[in-house]
PDB file of C-alpha atoms in Angstrom:
ATOM      1  CA  MET A   1     -14.257 101.833 113.331  1.00 47.00           C
ATOM      2  CA  ARG A   2     -11.951 101.462 110.350  1.00 48.00           C
ATOM      3  CA  ILE A   3     -13.106  97.863 109.960  1.00 47.00           C
ATOM      4  CA  LYS A   4     -16.747  98.970 109.847  1.00 47.00           C
ATOM      5  CA  LYS A   5     -15.938 101.586 107.220  1.00 49.00           C
ATOM      6  CA  ARG A   6     -14.029  98.983 105.216  1.00 48.00           C
ATOM      7  CA  TYR A   7     -17.042  96.630 105.263  1.00 46.00           C
ATOM      8  CA  PHE A   8     -19.342  99.520 104.401  1.00 45.00           C
ATOM      9  CA  PHE A   9     -17.349 100.455 101.292  1.00 45.00           C
ATOM     10  CA  LEU A  10     -16.943  96.788 100.376  1.00 44.00           C
ATOM     11  CA  SER A  11     -20.704  96.239 100.547  1.00 48.00           C
ATOM     12  CA  ILE A  12     -21.282  99.275  98.300  1.00 47.00           C
ATOM     13  CA  PHE A  13     -18.717  97.953  95.818  1.00 45.00           C
ATOM     14  CA  LEU A  14     -20.371  94.514  95.769  1.00 42.00           C
ATOM     15  CA  ALA A  15     -23.811  96.062  95.259  1.00 44.00           C
ATOM     16  CA  ILE A  16     -22.539  98.097  92.301  1.00 46.00           C
ATOM     17  CA  PHE A  17     -20.759  95.052  90.865  1.00 44.00           C
ATOM     18  CA  ILE A  18     -23.849  92.824  91.131  1.00 42.00           C
ATOM     19  CA  SER A  19     -26.038  95.533  89.605  1.00 46.00           C
ATOM     20  CA  ALA A  20     -23.613  95.903  86.688  1.00 41.00           C
ATOM     21  CA  CYS A  21     -23.609  92.128  86.150  1.00 44.00           C
ATOM     22  CA  ASN A  22     -27.419  92.078  86.066  1.00 45.00           C
ATOM     23  CA  LEU A  23     -27.499  94.900  83.555  1.00 40.00           C
ATOM     24  CA  PHE A  24     -24.945  93.095  81.393  1.00 39.00           C
ATOM     25  CA  THR A  25     -26.959  89.855  81.533  1.00 38.00           C
ATOM     26  CA  THR A  26     -30.199  91.650  80.626  1.00 37.00           C
ATOM     27  CA  ALA A  27     -28.502  93.441  77.746  1.00 35.00           C
ATOM     28  CA  THR A  28     -27.070  90.150  76.508  1.00 37.00           C
ATOM     29  CA  ILE A  29     -30.513  88.481  76.560  1.00 39.00           C
ATOM     30  CA  ASN A  30     -32.114  91.438  74.779  1.00 45.00           C
ATOM     31  CA  ASN A  31     -29.345  91.454  72.176  1.00 52.00           C
ATOM     32  CA  ASN A  32     -29.910  87.753  71.521  1.00 77.00           C
ATOM     33  CA  SER A  33     -33.678  88.076  71.077  1.00 87.00           C
ATOM     34  CA  ILE A  34     -35.125  88.672  67.617  1.00 94.00           C
ATOM     35  CA  ASN A  35     -38.279  90.164  66.107  1.00 96.00           C
ATOM     36  CA  LEU A  36     -40.038  87.676  63.839  1.00 98.00           C
ATOM     37  CA  THR A  37     -42.353  89.037  61.139  1.00 98.00           C
ATOM     38  CA  VAL A  38     -45.267  86.715  60.360  1.00 98.00           C
ATOM     39  CA  SER A  39     -47.765  87.452  57.600  1.00 98.00           C
ATOM     40  CA  ALA A  40     -50.951  85.518  58.256  1.00 98.00           C
ATOM     41  CA  ALA A  41     -54.487  85.245  56.911  1.00 97.00           C
ATOM     42  CA  SER A  42     -57.099  87.273  58.799  1.00 95.00           C
ATOM     43  CA  SER A  43     -58.895  84.097  59.857  1.00 95.00           C
ATOM     44  CA  LEU A  44     -55.883  83.401  62.098  1.00 97.00           C
ATOM     45  CA  ASN A  45     -55.994  86.688  63.991  1.00 95.00           C
ATOM     46  CA  GLU A  46     -57.065  85.356  67.370  1.00 94.00           C
ATOM     47  CA  ALA A  47     -55.625  81.840  67.148  1.00 97.00           C
ATOM     48  CA  PHE A  48     -52.167  83.045  66.124  1.00 98.00           C
ATOM     49  CA  THR A  49     -52.195  85.903  68.616  1.00 97.00           C
ATOM     50  CA  GLU A  50     -52.642  83.364  71.418  1.00 97.00           C
ATOM     51  CA  ILE A  51     -50.072  80.953  69.979  1.00 98.00           C
ATOM     52  CA  GLY A  52     -47.625  83.800  69.449  1.00 98.00           C
ATOM     53  CA  PHE A  53     -48.017  84.992  73.047  1.00 98.00           C
ATOM     54  CA  LEU A  54     -47.063  81.528  74.348  1.00 98.00           C
ATOM     55  CA  TRP A  55     -44.095  81.258  71.971  1.00 98.00           C
ATOM     56  CA  GLU A  56     -42.808  84.680  72.978  1.00 97.00           C
ATOM     57  CA  LYS A  57     -42.959  83.737  76.663  1.00 97.00           C
ATOM     58  CA  GLU A  58     -41.047  80.514  76.047  1.00 96.00           C
ATOM     59  CA  THR A  59     -38.377  81.905  73.712  1.00 96.00           C
ATOM     60  CA  GLY A  60     -37.931  85.546  74.689  1.00 96.00           C
ATOM     61  CA  ASN A  61     -38.356  86.529  71.043  1.00 97.00           C
ATOM     62  CA  LYS A  62     -41.029  88.848  69.683  1.00 97.00           C
ATOM     63  CA  ILE A  63     -43.502  88.386  66.837  1.00 98.00           C
ATOM     64  CA  LEU A  64     -44.857  91.132  64.620  1.00 97.00           C
ATOM     65  CA  PHE A  65     -48.042  89.845  62.978  1.00 98.00           C
ATOM     66  CA  ASN A  66     -49.283  91.230  59.681  1.00 97.00           C
ATOM     67  CA  PHE A  67     -52.854  89.973  59.235  1.00 97.00           C
ATOM     68  CA  GLY A  68     -54.678  90.432  55.947  1.00 96.00           C
ATOM     69  CA  SER A  69     -56.144  88.719  52.907  1.00 95.00           C
ATOM     70  CA  THR A  70     -53.947  85.888  51.692  1.00 97.00           C
ATOM     71  CA  GLY A  71     -53.775  87.195  48.124  1.00 96.00           C
ATOM     72  CA  LYS A  72     -52.631  90.662  49.204  1.00 96.00           C
ATOM     73  CA  LEU A  73     -50.050  89.214  51.611  1.00 98.00           C
ATOM     74  CA  ALA A  74     -48.682  86.959  48.852  1.00 98.00           C
ATOM     75  CA  GLN A  75     -48.324  90.001  46.574  1.00 97.00           C
ATOM     76  CA  GLN A  76     -46.363  91.812  49.282  1.00 97.00           C
ATOM     77  CA  ILE A  77     -43.960  88.871  49.534  1.00 98.00           C
ATOM     78  CA  GLU A  78     -43.559  88.785  45.741  1.00 97.00           C
ATOM     79  CA  GLN A  79     -42.632  92.478  45.905  1.00 97.00           C
ATOM     80  CA  GLY A  80     -39.939  91.839  48.496  1.00 96.00           C
ATOM     81  CA  ALA A  81     -41.689  92.615  51.785  1.00 97.00           C
ATOM     82  CA  PRO A  82     -39.469  91.648  54.773  1.00 96.00           C
ATOM     83  CA  VAL A  83     -41.409  88.592  55.981  1.00 98.00           C
ATOM     84  CA  ASP A  84     -40.029  85.584  57.858  1.00 98.00           C
ATOM     85  CA  LEU A  85     -43.025  83.225  57.833  1.00 98.00           C
ATOM     86  CA  PHE A  86     -46.193  83.196  55.722  1.00 98.00           C
ATOM     87  CA  ALA A  87     -49.357  81.404  56.871  1.00 98.00           C
ATOM     88  CA  ALA A  88     -51.801  81.384  53.962  1.00 98.00           C
ATOM     89  CA  ALA A  89     -55.513  80.576  54.065  1.00 97.00           C
ATOM     90  CA  ASN A  90     -55.102  78.409  50.978  1.00 96.00           C
ATOM     91  CA  LYS A  91     -52.176  76.199  50.039  1.00 97.00           C
ATOM     92  CA  SER A  92     -52.275  77.336  46.395  1.00 96.00           C
ATOM     93  CA  TYR A  93     -50.671  80.662  47.337  1.00 97.00           C
ATOM     94  CA  ILE A  94     -47.768  78.917  49.086  1.00 98.00           C
ATOM     95  CA  GLU A  95     -47.331  76.602  46.113  1.00 98.00           C
ATOM     96  CA  ASP A  96     -47.273  79.587  43.736  1.00 98.00           C
ATOM     97  CA  LEU A  97     -44.567  81.285  45.833  1.00 98.00           C
ATOM     98  CA  ASP A  98     -42.635  78.024  45.847  1.00 98.00           C
ATOM     99  CA  ARG A  99     -42.676  77.908  42.040  1.00 98.00           C
ATOM    100  CA  MET A 100     -41.276  81.449  42.083  1.00 98.00           C
ATOM    101  CA  GLY A 101     -38.439  80.320  44.336  1.00 98.00           C
ATOM    102  CA  LEU A 102     -39.472  82.637  47.177  1.00 98.00           C
ATOM    103  CA  ILE A 103     -39.914  80.139  49.995  1.00 97.00           C
ATOM    104  CA  VAL A 104     -37.890  77.367  51.629  1.00 98.00           C
ATOM    105  CA  SER A 105     -39.607  74.404  49.983  1.00 98.00           C
ATOM    106  CA  GLU A 106     -39.029  71.855  52.737  1.00 98.00           C
ATOM    107  CA  THR A 107     -40.800  74.091  55.274  1.00 98.00           C
ATOM    108  CA  LYS A 108     -44.167  73.870  53.494  1.00 98.00           C
ATOM    109  CA  ALA A 109     -46.703  72.394  55.916  1.00 97.00           C
ATOM    110  CA  LEU A 110     -50.454  72.210  56.263  1.00 97.00           C
ATOM    111  CA  TYR A 111     -51.531  73.586  59.630  1.00 97.00           C
ATOM    112  CA  GLY A 112     -55.333  73.495  59.417  1.00 96.00           C
ATOM    113  CA  GLN A 113     -58.460  73.490  57.352  1.00 97.00           C
ATOM    114  CA  GLY A 114     -60.984  76.299  57.647  1.00 97.00           C
ATOM    115  CA  ARG A 115     -64.786  76.305  57.569  1.00 97.00           C
ATOM    116  CA  ILE A 116     -67.289  79.033  56.742  1.00 98.00           C
ATOM    117  CA  THR A 117     -70.441  80.106  58.554  1.00 98.00           C
ATOM    118  CA  LEU A 118     -73.509  82.283  58.148  1.00 98.00           C
ATOM    119  CA  TRP A 119     -73.099  84.962  60.843  1.00 98.00           C
ATOM    120  CA  THR A 120     -75.584  87.483  62.268  1.00 98.00           C
ATOM    121  CA  ARG A 121     -75.612  89.715  65.322  1.00 97.00           C
ATOM    122  CA  ASP A 122     -77.274  88.533  68.528  1.00 96.00           C
ATOM    123  CA  ASP A 123     -79.846  91.322  68.289  1.00 96.00           C
ATOM    124  CA  SER A 124     -80.706  90.595  64.664  1.00 96.00           C
ATOM    125  CA  PRO A 125     -84.191  89.195  63.974  1.00 96.00           C
ATOM    126  CA  LEU A 126     -82.584  87.186  61.175  1.00 96.00           C
ATOM    127  CA  ASN A 127     -81.008  83.793  61.788  1.00 95.00           C
ATOM    128  CA  PRO A 128     -80.447  81.923  58.503  1.00 97.00           C
ATOM    129  CA  GLN A 129     -80.054  78.175  58.795  1.00 96.00           C
ATOM    130  CA  ASP A 130     -79.416  77.511  55.104  1.00 97.00           C
ATOM    131  CA  ILE A 131     -77.427  79.493  52.553  1.00 98.00           C
ATOM    132  CA  ARG A 132     -80.391  79.370  50.146  1.00 98.00           C
ATOM    133  CA  GLU A 133     -82.356  81.638  52.505  1.00 97.00           C
ATOM    134  CA  LEU A 134     -80.112  84.565  51.533  1.00 98.00           C
ATOM    135  CA  THR A 135     -82.171  85.150  48.369  1.00 97.00           C
ATOM    136  CA  ARG A 136     -85.205  86.119  50.464  1.00 97.00           C
ATOM    137  CA  SER A 137     -86.278  89.761  50.503  1.00 96.00           C
ATOM    138  CA  GLU A 138     -85.554  90.230  54.225  1.00 96.00           C
ATOM    139  CA  TYR A 139     -81.837  89.842  53.478  1.00 96.00           C
ATOM    140  CA  GLY A 140     -81.038  93.171  51.890  1.00 96.00           C
ATOM    141  CA  ARG A 141     -77.232  93.074  52.049  1.00 97.00           C
ATOM    142  CA  VAL A 142     -74.848  90.142  52.472  1.00 98.00           C
ATOM    143  CA  ALA A 143     -71.088  90.378  53.009  1.00 98.00           C
ATOM    144  CA  ILE A 144     -68.431  87.979  51.783  1.00 98.00           C
ATOM    145  CA  ALA A 145     -64.669  88.402  51.522  1.00 97.00           C
ATOM    146  CA  ASN A 146     -63.476  89.458  48.082  1.00 97.00           C
ATOM    147  CA  PRO A 147     -63.023  86.196  46.133  1.00 96.00           C
ATOM    148  CA  ASP A 148     -60.390  87.838  43.942  1.00 95.00           C
ATOM    149  CA  HIS A 149     -57.797  87.566  46.714  1.00 93.00           C
ATOM    150  CA  ALA A 150     -59.410  86.033  49.835  1.00 96.00           C
ATOM    151  CA  PRO A 151     -59.696  82.216  50.071  1.00 96.00           C
ATOM    152  CA  TYR A 152     -62.694  82.422  52.407  1.00 97.00           C
ATOM    153  CA  GLY A 153     -64.374  84.626  49.816  1.00 97.00           C
ATOM    154  CA  ILE A 154     -63.643  82.019  47.173  1.00 97.00           C
ATOM    155  CA  ALA A 155     -65.279  79.372  49.383  1.00 98.00           C
ATOM    156  CA  ALA A 156     -68.323  81.623  49.896  1.00 98.00           C
ATOM    157  CA  ARG A 157     -68.679  82.128  46.148  1.00 98.00           C
ATOM    158  CA  GLU A 158     -68.328  78.385  45.510  1.00 98.00           C
ATOM    159  CA  ALA A 159     -71.021  77.654  48.116  1.00 98.00           C
ATOM    160  CA  LEU A 160     -73.401  80.149  46.511  1.00 98.00           C
ATOM    161  CA  GLU A 161     -72.643  78.666  43.091  1.00 98.00           C
ATOM    162  CA  SER A 162     -73.200  75.122  44.360  1.00 98.00           C
ATOM    163  CA  VAL A 163     -76.787  75.893  45.373  1.00 98.00           C
ATOM    164  CA  GLY A 164     -77.362  77.876  42.174  1.00 98.00           C
ATOM    165  CA  ILE A 165     -77.839  81.369  43.627  1.00 98.00           C
ATOM    166  CA  TRP A 166     -74.536  83.142  42.857  1.00 98.00           C
ATOM    167  CA  GLN A 167     -75.884  85.274  40.000  1.00 97.00           C
ATOM    168  CA  GLU A 168     -79.022  86.131  41.949  1.00 97.00           C
ATOM    169  CA  MET A 169     -76.947  87.148  44.981  1.00 98.00           C
ATOM    170  CA  LYS A 170     -74.484  89.425  43.163  1.00 97.00           C
ATOM    171  CA  PRO A 171     -76.556  92.638  43.545  1.00 97.00           C
ATOM    172  CA  LYS A 172     -76.816  92.021  47.310  1.00 97.00           C
ATOM    173  CA  LEU A 173     -73.151  91.424  47.964  1.00 98.00           C
ATOM    174  CA  MET A 174     -70.755  93.681  49.815  1.00 98.00           C
ATOM    175  CA  LEU A 175     -67.128  92.580  49.490  1.00 98.00           C
ATOM    176  CA  GLY A 176     -64.698  92.799  52.390  1.00 97.00           C
ATOM    177  CA  GLU A 177     -60.964  93.197  51.842  1.00 95.00           C
ATOM    178  CA  ASN A 178     -60.445  90.222  54.161  1.00 95.00           C
ATOM    179  CA  ILE A 179     -62.534  87.955  56.341  1.00 95.00           C
ATOM    180  CA  SER A 180     -62.175  90.175  59.428  1.00 95.00           C
ATOM    181  CA  GLN A 181     -63.537  93.220  57.594  1.00 97.00           C
ATOM    182  CA  THR A 182     -66.328  91.051  56.197  1.00 97.00           C
ATOM    183  CA  LYS A 183     -67.475  90.203  59.703  1.00 97.00           C
ATOM    184  CA  GLN A 184     -67.182  93.854  60.762  1.00 97.00           C
ATOM    185  CA  TYR A 185     -69.736  94.782  58.094  1.00 98.00           C
ATOM    186  CA  ALA A 186     -72.275  92.558  59.865  1.00 97.00           C
ATOM    187  CA  GLU A 187     -71.185  93.599  63.365  1.00 97.00           C
ATOM    188  CA  THR A 188     -71.758  97.274  62.548  1.00 97.00           C
ATOM    189  CA  GLY A 189     -75.100  96.654  60.826  1.00 95.00           C
ATOM    190  CA  ASN A 190     -73.915  97.587  57.342  1.00 97.00           C
ATOM    191  CA  VAL A 191     -75.151  94.201  56.125  1.00 98.00           C
ATOM    192  CA  ASP A 192     -77.771  91.775  57.418  1.00 97.00           C
ATOM    193  CA  VAL A 193     -75.582  88.680  57.357  1.00 98.00           C
ATOM    194  CA  ALA A 194     -71.994  87.774  56.544  1.00 98.00           C
ATOM    195  CA  ILE A 195     -70.320  84.591  55.391  1.00 98.00           C
ATOM    196  CA  VAL A 196     -67.260  84.405  57.616  1.00 98.00           C
ATOM    197  CA  ALA A 197     -64.669  82.015  59.015  1.00 97.00           C
ATOM    198  CA  LEU A 198     -65.649  79.590  61.752  1.00 97.00           C
ATOM    199  CA  SER A 199     -62.561  80.788  63.642  1.00 95.00           C
ATOM    200  CA  LEU A 200     -64.154  84.255  63.884  1.00 95.00           C
ATOM    201  CA  SER A 201     -67.554  82.848  64.885  1.00 96.00           C
ATOM    202  CA  LEU A 202     -66.613  80.511  67.737  1.00 94.00           C
ATOM    203  CA  ASN A 203     -66.098  81.972  71.224  1.00 87.00           C
ATOM    204  CA  HIS A 204     -67.701  85.263  70.159  1.00 90.00           C
ATOM    205  CA  PRO A 205     -71.064  86.998  70.505  1.00 94.00           C
ATOM    206  CA  GLY A 206     -73.352  86.443  67.543  1.00 96.00           C
ATOM    207  CA  LYS A 207     -75.452  83.734  65.928  1.00 97.00           C
ATOM    208  CA  TRP A 208     -73.919  81.457  63.344  1.00 97.00           C
ATOM    209  CA  GLU A 209     -74.682  78.384  61.276  1.00 97.00           C
ATOM    210  CA  LEU A 210     -72.006  76.160  59.742  1.00 98.00           C
ATOM    211  CA  ILE A 211     -72.143  75.944  55.957  1.00 98.00           C
ATOM    212  CA  PRO A 212     -71.759  72.324  54.728  1.00 97.00           C
ATOM    213  CA  ASP A 213     -68.203  71.746  53.527  1.00 96.00           C
ATOM    214  CA  ASN A 214     -69.398  69.786  50.507  1.00 97.00           C
ATOM    215  CA  LEU A 215     -70.585  73.065  48.985  1.00 98.00           C
ATOM    216  CA  HIS A 216     -67.043  74.363  48.439  1.00 98.00           C
ATOM    217  CA  GLN A 217     -63.493  73.203  47.891  1.00 97.00           C
ATOM    218  CA  PRO A 218     -61.534  72.450  51.093  1.00 96.00           C
ATOM    219  CA  ILE A 219     -59.904  75.516  52.637  1.00 97.00           C
ATOM    220  CA  ASP A 220     -56.546  73.805  53.173  1.00 97.00           C
ATOM    221  CA  GLN A 221     -54.274  76.267  54.949  1.00 97.00           C
ATOM    222  CA  MET A 222     -50.505  76.069  54.561  1.00 98.00           C
ATOM    223  CA  LEU A 223     -47.456  77.885  55.891  1.00 98.00           C
ATOM    224  CA  ALA A 224     -43.825  78.210  54.841  1.00 98.00           C
ATOM    225  CA  VAL A 225     -40.627  80.052  55.723  1.00 98.00           C
ATOM    226  CA  ILE A 226     -39.680  82.846  53.331  1.00 98.00           C
ATOM    227  CA  LYS A 227     -36.323  82.278  51.620  1.00 97.00           C
ATOM    228  CA  SER A 228     -35.171  85.883  52.088  1.00 97.00           C
ATOM    229  CA  SER A 229     -35.763  85.733  55.863  1.00 97.00           C
ATOM    230  CA  ASN A 230     -32.847  86.657  58.125  1.00 96.00           C
ATOM    231  CA  HIS A 231     -34.382  84.530  60.903  1.00 97.00           C
ATOM    232  CA  GLN A 232     -35.015  81.206  59.227  1.00 97.00           C
ATOM    233  CA  THR A 233     -34.130  79.157  62.317  1.00 97.00           C
ATOM    234  CA  GLU A 234     -36.638  81.028  64.494  1.00 97.00           C
ATOM    235  CA  ALA A 235     -39.257  81.009  61.724  1.00 98.00           C
ATOM    236  CA  ARG A 236     -38.936  77.235  61.419  1.00 98.00           C
ATOM    237  CA  HIS A 237     -39.259  76.912  65.177  1.00 98.00           C
ATOM    238  CA  PHE A 238     -42.451  78.972  65.277  1.00 98.00           C
ATOM    239  CA  ALA A 239     -43.886  76.985  62.350  1.00 98.00           C
ATOM    240  CA  GLU A 240     -43.209  73.763  64.264  1.00 97.00           C
ATOM    241  CA  TYR A 241     -44.735  75.311  67.385  1.00 98.00           C
ATOM    242  CA  ILE A 242     -47.984  76.018  65.488  1.00 98.00           C
ATOM    243  CA  ASN A 243     -48.202  72.339  64.531  1.00 97.00           C
ATOM    244  CA  GLY A 244     -47.004  71.219  67.963  1.00 96.00           C
ATOM    245  CA  ILE A 245     -49.064  70.220  70.997  1.00 96.00           C
ATOM    246  CA  LYS A 246     -49.793  73.743  72.260  1.00 96.00           C
ATOM    247  CA  GLY A 247     -50.394  75.172  68.801  1.00 97.00           C
ATOM    248  CA  ARG A 248     -52.760  72.378  67.758  1.00 96.00           C
ATOM    249  CA  GLU A 249     -54.774  72.803  70.952  1.00 96.00           C
ATOM    250  CA  LEU A 250     -55.406  76.470  70.195  1.00 97.00           C
ATOM    251  CA  MET A 251     -56.073  75.879  66.502  1.00 97.00           C
ATOM    252  CA  LYS A 252     -58.744  73.368  67.467  1.00 96.00           C
ATOM    253  CA  LYS A 253     -60.201  75.845  69.968  1.00 96.00           C
ATOM    254  CA  TYR A 254     -60.919  78.178  67.053  1.00 96.00           C
ATOM    255  CA  GLY A 255     -62.561  75.529  64.913  1.00 95.00           C
ATOM    256  CA  PHE A 256     -59.777  74.566  62.538  1.00 96.00           C
ATOM    257  CA  VAL A 257     -59.617  70.986  61.320  1.00 94.00           C
ATOM    258  CA  LEU A 258     -56.121  69.749  62.163  1.00 94.00           C
ATOM    259  CA  PRO A 259     -53.808  68.274  59.493  1.00 87.00           C
ATOM    260  CA  GLN A 260     -54.122  64.706  60.799  1.00 74.00           C
ATOM    261  CA  GLU A 261     -57.917  65.017  60.770  1.00 76.00           C
ATOM    262  CA  MET A 262     -57.759  66.305  57.190  1.00 66.00           C
ATOM    263  CA  ILE A 263     -55.941  63.133  56.142  1.00 54.00           C
ATOM    264  CA  ASP A 264     -58.303  60.904  58.083  1.00 50.00           C
TER     265      ASP A 264
END
């Protein structure tokens, strides 16, 4: 009987010991994980969310994404916002931050090239096939991202200028703070058509037509690690992951031209 009691108490002790070890191990893993802050252009919302999910699963770290217009995000970094990695929709913003000494220069890398589309809702009677059609009377309002701080808005303006209708279109334009808000204007019926990113047109409801890329400057998108980051090693790793096999596959899924294809 005493032997049975001894084994009983021993089994309880072992169970408590094993449970304590598991708690210690879990606490150690959690203490070693980090939260990475990534500021990224709105055109990357869905692509980066998917890439980030895979990276989190593989590393145990967490990513806090801050999506917005590239110009506004760059201003936040200039003002000292706690950002680890910046993925801009145009390389000029990364190069400007580099001249200011705010990024780790050797981490600059192109990760994709964007395209723009003419986008309308599925239930819309309108379905423009050419950007010149936007001057017609049936197109009352047209949304583009604000070209003052959004690279996709700059591309939209350049395309309208290339076909000679920018001045004529000005009274019709509604400006979005970023490319996601620009699309929302069309989704909610506040405008008849929006010029948006291909990445927000593919794999979604809606009708869209690709705008020829010879009508605007290339939307070469670049990323870099922020010099003030406390997690430079992890930020570099995530940047490499974006341009790695799994990252490239998802970037292509959302219509981005990959860096190697840009060179070719």
